[in-house]
PDB file of C-alpha atoms in Angstrom:
ATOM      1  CA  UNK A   1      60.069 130.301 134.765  1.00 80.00           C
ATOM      2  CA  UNK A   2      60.118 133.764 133.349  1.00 91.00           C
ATOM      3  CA  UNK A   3      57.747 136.082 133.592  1.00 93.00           C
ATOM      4  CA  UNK A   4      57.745 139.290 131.767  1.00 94.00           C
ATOM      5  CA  UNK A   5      54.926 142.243 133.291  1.00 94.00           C
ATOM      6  CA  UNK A   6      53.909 144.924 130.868  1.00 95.00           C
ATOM      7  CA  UNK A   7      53.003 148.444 132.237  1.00 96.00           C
ATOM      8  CA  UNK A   8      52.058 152.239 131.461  1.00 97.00           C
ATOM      9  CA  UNK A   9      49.557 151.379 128.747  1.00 97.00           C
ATOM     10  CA  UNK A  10      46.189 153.686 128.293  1.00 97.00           C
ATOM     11  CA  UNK A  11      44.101 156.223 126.713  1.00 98.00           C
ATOM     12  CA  UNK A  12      46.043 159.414 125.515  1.00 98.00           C
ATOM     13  CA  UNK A  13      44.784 162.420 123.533  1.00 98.00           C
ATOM     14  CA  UNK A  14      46.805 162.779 120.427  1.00 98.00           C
ATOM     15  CA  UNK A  15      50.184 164.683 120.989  1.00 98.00           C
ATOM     16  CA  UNK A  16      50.060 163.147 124.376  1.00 98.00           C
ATOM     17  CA  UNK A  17      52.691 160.809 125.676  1.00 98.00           C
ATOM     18  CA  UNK A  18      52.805 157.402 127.567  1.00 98.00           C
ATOM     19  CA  UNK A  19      55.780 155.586 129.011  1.00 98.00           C
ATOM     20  CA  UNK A  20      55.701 151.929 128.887  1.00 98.00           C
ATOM     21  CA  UNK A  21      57.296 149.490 131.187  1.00 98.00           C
ATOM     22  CA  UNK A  22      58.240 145.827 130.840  1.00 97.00           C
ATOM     23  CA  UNK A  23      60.016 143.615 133.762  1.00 96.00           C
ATOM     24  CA  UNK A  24      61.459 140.457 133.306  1.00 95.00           C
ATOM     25  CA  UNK A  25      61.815 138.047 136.542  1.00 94.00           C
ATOM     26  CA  UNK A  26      62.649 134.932 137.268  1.00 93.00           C
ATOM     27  CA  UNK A  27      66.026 132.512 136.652  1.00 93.00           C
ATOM     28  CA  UNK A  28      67.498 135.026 133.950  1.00 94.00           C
ATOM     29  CA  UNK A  29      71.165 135.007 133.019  1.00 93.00           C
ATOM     30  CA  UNK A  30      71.216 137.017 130.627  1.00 93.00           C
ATOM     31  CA  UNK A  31      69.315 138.690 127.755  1.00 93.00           C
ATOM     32  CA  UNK A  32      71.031 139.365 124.031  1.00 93.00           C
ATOM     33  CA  UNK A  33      67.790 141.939 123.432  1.00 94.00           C
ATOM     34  CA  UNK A  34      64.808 143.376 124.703  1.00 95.00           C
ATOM     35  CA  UNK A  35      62.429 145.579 122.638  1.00 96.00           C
ATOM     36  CA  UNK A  36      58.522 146.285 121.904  1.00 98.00           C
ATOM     37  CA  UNK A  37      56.146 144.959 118.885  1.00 98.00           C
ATOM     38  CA  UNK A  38      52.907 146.079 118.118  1.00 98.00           C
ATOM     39  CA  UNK A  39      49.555 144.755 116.764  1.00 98.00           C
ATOM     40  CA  UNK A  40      46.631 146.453 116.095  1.00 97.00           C
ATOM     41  CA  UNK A  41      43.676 145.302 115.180  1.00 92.00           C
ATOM     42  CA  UNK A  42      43.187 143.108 111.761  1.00 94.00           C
ATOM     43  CA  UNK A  43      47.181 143.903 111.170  1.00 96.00           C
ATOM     44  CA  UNK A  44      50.550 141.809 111.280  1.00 96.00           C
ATOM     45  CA  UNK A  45      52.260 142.361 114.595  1.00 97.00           C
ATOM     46  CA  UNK A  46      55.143 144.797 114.025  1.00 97.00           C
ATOM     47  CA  UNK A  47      58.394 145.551 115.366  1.00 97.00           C
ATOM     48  CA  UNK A  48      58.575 149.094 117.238  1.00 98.00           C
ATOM     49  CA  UNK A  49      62.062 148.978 118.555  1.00 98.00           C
ATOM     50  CA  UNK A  50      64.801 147.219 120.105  1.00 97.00           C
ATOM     51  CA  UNK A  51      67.618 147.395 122.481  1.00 95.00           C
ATOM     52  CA  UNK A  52      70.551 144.971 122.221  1.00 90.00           C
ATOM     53  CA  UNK A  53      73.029 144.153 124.757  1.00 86.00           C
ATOM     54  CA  UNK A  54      75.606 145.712 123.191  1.00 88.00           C
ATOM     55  CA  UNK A  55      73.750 148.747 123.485  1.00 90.00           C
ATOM     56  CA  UNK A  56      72.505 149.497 120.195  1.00 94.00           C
ATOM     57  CA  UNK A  57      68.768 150.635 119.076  1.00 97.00           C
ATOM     58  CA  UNK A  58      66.498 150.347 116.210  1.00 97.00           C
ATOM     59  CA  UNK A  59      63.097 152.110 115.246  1.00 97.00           C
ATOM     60  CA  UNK A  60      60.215 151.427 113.098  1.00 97.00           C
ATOM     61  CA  UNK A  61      60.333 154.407 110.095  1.00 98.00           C
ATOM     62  CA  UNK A  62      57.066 155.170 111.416  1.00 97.00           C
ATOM     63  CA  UNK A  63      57.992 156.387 115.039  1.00 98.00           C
ATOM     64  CA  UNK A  64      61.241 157.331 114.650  1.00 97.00           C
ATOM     65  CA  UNK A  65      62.016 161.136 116.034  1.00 97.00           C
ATOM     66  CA  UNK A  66      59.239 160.144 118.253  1.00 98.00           C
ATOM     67  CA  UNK A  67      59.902 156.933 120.591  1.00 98.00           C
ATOM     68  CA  UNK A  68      62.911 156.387 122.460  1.00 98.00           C
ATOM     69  CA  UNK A  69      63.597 153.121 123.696  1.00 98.00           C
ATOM     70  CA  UNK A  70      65.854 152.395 126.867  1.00 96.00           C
ATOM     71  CA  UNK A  71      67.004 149.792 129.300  1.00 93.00           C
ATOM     72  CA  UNK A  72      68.022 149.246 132.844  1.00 92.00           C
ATOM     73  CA  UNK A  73      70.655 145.738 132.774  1.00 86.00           C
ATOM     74  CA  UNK A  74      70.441 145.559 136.687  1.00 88.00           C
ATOM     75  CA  UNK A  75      66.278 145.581 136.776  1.00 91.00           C
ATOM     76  CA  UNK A  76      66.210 142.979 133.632  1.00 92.00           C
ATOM     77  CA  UNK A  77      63.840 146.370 132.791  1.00 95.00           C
ATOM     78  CA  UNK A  78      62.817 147.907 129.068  1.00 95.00           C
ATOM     79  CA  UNK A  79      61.023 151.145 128.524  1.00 97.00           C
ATOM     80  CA  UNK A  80      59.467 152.862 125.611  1.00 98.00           C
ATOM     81  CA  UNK A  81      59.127 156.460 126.032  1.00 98.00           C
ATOM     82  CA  UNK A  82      56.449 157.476 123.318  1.00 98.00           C
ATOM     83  CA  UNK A  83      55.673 161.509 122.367  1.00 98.00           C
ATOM     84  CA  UNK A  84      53.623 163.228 120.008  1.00 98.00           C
ATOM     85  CA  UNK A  85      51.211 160.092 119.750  1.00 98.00           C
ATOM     86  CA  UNK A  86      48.922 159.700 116.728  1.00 98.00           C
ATOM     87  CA  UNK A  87      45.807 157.697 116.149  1.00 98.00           C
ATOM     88  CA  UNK A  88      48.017 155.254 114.093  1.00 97.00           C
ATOM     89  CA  UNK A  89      49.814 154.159 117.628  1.00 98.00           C
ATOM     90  CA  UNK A  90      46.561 152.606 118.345  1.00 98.00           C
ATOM     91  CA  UNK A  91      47.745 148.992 119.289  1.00 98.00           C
ATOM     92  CA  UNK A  92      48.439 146.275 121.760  1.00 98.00           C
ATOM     93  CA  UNK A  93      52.366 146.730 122.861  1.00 98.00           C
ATOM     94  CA  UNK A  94      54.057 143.420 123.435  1.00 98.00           C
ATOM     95  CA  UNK A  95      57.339 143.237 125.168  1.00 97.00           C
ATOM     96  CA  UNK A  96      59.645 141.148 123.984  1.00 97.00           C
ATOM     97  CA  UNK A  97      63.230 139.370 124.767  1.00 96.00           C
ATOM     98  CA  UNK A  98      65.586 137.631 122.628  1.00 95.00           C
ATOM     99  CA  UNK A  99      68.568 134.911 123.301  1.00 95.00           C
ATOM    100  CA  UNK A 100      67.475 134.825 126.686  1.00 95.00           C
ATOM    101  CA  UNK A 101      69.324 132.302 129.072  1.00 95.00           C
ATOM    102  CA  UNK A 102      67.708 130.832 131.716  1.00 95.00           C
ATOM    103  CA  UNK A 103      67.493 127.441 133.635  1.00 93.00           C
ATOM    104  CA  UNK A 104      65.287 124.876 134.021  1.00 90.00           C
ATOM    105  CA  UNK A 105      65.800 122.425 137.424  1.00 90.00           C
ATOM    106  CA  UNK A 106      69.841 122.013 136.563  1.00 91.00           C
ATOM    107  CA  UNK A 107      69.649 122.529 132.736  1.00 94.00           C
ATOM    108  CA  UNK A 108      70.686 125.775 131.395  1.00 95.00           C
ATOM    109  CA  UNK A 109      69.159 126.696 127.329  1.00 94.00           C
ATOM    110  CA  UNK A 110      69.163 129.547 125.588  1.00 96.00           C
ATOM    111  CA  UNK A 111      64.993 130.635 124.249  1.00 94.00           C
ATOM    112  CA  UNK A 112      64.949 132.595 121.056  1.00 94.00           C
ATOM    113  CA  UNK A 113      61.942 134.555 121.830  1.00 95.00           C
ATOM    114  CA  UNK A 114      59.636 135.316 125.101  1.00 95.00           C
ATOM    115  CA  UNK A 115      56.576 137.252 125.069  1.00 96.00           C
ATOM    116  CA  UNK A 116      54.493 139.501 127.530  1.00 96.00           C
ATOM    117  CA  UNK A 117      50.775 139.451 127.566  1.00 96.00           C
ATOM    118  CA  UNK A 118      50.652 142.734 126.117  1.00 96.00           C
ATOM    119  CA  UNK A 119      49.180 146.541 127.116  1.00 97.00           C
ATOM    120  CA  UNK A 120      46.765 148.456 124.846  1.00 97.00           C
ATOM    121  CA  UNK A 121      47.718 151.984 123.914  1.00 98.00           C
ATOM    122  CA  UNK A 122      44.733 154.233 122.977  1.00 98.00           C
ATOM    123  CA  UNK A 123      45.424 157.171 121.213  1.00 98.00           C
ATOM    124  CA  UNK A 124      41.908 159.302 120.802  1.00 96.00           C
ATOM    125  CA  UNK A 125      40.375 162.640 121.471  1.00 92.00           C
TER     126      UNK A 125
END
């Protein structure tokens, strides 16, 4: 099993800034990406940026300038550094990984997509 353990969520004033945290544990052999969506309420869960393997990133239009995504390979470990927050951040962050290998008793198998429980983000004065 995999579990993935998001982290760093709260209440910010606007222009604030909160650092998110997601771990991944467990039989992992490798992951092709790891990145963060976003759902508030009423609205379609959105991508907010990813981090590939090979080391590339991509933003949302909407928080680019402002997010900076990041990775550490050796803690199975994504971050999302987010400044100047606006009310429109307002969401549940879900971590997320992509082509992930792991294992299952002697079986090795490849899932698509895995999915953390999600941390709310608050952005209010």
């Amino acid at each position: 099993q995999v579990q993935l353990v998001e982290s760093g969520g709260g209440l910010v004033q606007p222009g604030g800034s909160l650092r998110l945290s997601c771990a991944a544990s467990g039989s992992i052999f490798s992951i092709n990406a790891m990145g963060w969506y976003r759902q508030a309420p009423g609205e379609q869960r959105e991508l907010v940026a990813t981090f590939t393997s090979g080391g590339s990133t991509t933003y949302a239009d909407s928080v680019k300038g402002r997010f900076t995504i990041s990775r550490d390979n050796a803690k199975n470990t994504v971050y999302l550094q987010m400044n100047s927050l606006k009310p429109e951040d307002t969401a549940v962050y879900y971590c997320n990984l992509k082509g992930l290998r792991t294992s299952r008793g002697s079986a090795v198998y490849i899932k698509e997509d895995s999915w953390g429980q999600g941390t709310q983000v608050t952005v209010s004065s």
